[in-house]
XYZ file of C-alpha atoms in Angstrom:
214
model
C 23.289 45.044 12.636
C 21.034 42.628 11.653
C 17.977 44.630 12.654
C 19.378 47.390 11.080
C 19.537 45.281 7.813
C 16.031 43.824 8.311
C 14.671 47.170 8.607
C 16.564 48.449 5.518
C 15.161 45.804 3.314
C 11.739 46.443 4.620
C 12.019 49.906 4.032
C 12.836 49.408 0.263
C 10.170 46.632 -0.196
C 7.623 49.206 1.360
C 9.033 51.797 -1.657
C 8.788 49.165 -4.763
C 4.822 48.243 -3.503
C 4.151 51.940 -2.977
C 5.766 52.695 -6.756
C 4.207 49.392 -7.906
C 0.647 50.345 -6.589
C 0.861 53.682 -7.986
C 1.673 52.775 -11.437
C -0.472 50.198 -11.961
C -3.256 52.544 -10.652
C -2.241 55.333 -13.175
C -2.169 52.406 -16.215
C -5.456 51.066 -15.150
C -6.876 54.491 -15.154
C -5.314 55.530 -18.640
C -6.519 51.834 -19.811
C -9.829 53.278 -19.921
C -9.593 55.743 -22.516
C -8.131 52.768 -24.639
C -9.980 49.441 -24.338
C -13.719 49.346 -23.739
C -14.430 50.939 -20.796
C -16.182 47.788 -18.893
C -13.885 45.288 -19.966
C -10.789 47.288 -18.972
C -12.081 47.361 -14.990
C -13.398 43.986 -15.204
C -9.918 42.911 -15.965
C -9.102 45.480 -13.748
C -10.727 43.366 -10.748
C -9.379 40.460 -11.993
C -6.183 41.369 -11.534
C -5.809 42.675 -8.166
C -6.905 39.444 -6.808
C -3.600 37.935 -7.958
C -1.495 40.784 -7.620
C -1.827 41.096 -3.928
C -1.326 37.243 -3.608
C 2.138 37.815 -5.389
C 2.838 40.802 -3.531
C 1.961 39.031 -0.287
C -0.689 41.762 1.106
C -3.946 39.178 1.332
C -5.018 40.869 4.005
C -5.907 43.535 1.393
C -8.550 41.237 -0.217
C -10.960 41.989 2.945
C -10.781 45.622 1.712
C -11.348 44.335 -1.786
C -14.808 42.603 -0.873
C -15.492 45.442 1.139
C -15.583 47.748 -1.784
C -17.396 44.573 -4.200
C -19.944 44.376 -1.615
C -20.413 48.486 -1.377
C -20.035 48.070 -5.057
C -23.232 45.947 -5.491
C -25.043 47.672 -2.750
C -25.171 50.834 -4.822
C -25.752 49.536 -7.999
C -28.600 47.814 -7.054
C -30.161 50.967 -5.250
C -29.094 52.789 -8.180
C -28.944 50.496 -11.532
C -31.909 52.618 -13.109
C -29.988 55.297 -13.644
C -26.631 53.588 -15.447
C -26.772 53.926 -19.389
C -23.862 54.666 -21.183
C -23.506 56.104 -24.938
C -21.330 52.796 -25.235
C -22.598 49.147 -25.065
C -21.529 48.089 -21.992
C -22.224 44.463 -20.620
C -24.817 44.337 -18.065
C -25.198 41.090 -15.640
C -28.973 40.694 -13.745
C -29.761 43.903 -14.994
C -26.523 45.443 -13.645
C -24.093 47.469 -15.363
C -20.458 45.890 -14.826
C -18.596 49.123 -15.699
C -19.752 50.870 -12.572
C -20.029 48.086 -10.285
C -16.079 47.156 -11.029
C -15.409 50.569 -11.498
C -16.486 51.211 -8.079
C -15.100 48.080 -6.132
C -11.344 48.647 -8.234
C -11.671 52.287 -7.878
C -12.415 52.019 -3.994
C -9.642 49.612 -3.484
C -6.939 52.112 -5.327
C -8.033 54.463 -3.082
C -7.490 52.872 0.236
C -3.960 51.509 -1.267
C -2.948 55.283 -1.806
C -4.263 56.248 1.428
C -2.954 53.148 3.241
C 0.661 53.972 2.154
C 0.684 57.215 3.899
C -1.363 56.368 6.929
C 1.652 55.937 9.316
C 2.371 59.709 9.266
C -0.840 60.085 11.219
C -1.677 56.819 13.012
C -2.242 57.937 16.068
C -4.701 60.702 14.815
C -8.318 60.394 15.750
C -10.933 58.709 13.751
C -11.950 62.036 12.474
C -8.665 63.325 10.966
C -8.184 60.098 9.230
C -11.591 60.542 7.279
C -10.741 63.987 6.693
C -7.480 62.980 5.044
C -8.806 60.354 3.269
C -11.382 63.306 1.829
C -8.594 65.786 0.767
C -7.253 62.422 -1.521
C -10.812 61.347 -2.676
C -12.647 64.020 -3.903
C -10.229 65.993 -5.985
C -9.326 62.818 -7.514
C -12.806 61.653 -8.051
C -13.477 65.008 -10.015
C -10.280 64.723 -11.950
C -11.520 60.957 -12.763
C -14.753 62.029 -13.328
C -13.443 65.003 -15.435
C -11.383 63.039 -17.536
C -13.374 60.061 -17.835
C -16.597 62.454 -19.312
C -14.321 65.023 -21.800
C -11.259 63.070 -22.636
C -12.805 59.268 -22.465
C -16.460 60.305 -23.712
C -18.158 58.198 -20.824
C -20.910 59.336 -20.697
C -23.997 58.432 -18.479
C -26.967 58.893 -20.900
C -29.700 57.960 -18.260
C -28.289 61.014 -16.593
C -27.599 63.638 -19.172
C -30.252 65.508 -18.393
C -29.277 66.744 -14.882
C -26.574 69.537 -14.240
C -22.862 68.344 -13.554
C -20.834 69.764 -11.134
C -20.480 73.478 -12.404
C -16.790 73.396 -12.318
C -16.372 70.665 -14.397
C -19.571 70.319 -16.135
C -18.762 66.267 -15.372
C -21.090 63.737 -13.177
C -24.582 64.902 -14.644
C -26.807 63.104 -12.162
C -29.697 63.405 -9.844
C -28.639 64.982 -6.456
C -28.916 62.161 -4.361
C -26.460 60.382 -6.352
C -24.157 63.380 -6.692
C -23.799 63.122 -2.994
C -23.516 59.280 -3.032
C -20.282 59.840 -4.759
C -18.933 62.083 -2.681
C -20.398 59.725 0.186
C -19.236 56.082 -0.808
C -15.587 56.207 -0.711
C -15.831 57.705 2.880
C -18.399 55.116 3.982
C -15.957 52.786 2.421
C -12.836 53.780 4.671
C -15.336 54.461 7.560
C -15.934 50.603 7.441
C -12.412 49.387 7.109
C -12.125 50.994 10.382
C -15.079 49.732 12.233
C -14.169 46.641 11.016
C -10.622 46.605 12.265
C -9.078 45.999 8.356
C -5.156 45.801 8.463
C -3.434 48.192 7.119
C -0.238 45.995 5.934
C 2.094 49.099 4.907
C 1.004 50.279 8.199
C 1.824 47.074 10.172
C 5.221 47.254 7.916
C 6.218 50.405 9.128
C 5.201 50.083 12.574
C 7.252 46.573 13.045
C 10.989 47.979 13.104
C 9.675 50.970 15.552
C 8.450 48.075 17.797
C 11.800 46.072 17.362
C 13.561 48.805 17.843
C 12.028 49.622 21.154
C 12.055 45.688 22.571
C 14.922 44.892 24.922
């Protein structure tokens, strides 16, 4: 009885974080098209630190440096070709709306994956990336979509390359046409290779293992 209670209360814990993560993920996203664009996933960042504190998922915070670290990685290889029809604030020559937009954009990501990763667990390494691909790029082009025609983001140090032809969104070079379509999967690669706990894995997996113990 009193596992059965345990794993009852678990189980609607795991459902108020999933429905927790998800809407502050939507209002983040929306956020954009209302405050200045930098300052929205600055605070953004900011705010995830104490969030998964109170929600008691630290472990997530080695996923969130992760994606800070990919974060600064690209925008130094690629901080030439960030400037915005908006005056967004730049730090050592950076631009902070794509290096947080990145890092808190990677980390939303992984939380949406994360909470459906225990349907396929025991899948191989190569499934799980796949996965992870059918949930990143279609939102990635709906961000990008959205963020270009609804938000008027708009990268002006890349205007004059072709966008995506289906969405006339991410005007850019090639090369960093395919970074984006390469980061959040060198992201998740990562989290693996680094053995990164999954927590609403390890939640959902505890009960099974209860259940089975003598």
């Amino acid at each position: 009885m009193a596992r059965e209670q345990t794993r009852t209360h678990t189980h609607h814990n795991y459902h108020l974080l999933r429905s927790s993560d998800l809407a502050l993920i939507l209002i983040g996203f929306l956020s954009l098209g209302v405050l200045r664009a930098d300052l929205a996933v600055t605070a953004g960042f900011l705010f995830a630190i104490p969030y998964l504190f109170a929600t008691k998922r630290t472990t997530l915070l080695s996923h969130l440096a992760l994606a800070f670290f990919l974060a600064v990685l690209w925008m130094i290889a690629a901080k030439d070709t960030y400037q915005y029809n908006k005056p967004f604030l730049t730090v050592f020559g950076i631009n902070t709306f794509p290096l947080f937009a990145w890092t808190i954009g990677l980390l939303a990501l992984y939380l949406i994956y994360s909470h459906i990763e225990h349907r396929f667990h025991k899948e191989p390494l190569v499934a799980k990336l796949l996965i992870f691909l059918a949930i990143y790029w279609p939102l990635l082009i709906i961000g990008e979509t959205i963020a270009y025609h609804v938000f008027n983001v708009r990268n002006l140090a890349t205007a004059m390359y072709p966008g995506l032809p289906f969405c006339n969104c991410l005007h850019a070079p090639p090369w960093m046409q395919a970074g984006y379509f390469l980061l959040g999967l060198i992201f998740l690669a990562l989290c693996y290779v680094f053995d990164l706990e999954n927590p609403h894995l390890t939640a959902r997996l505890k009960p099974a293992l209860a259940k089975n113990q003598p």
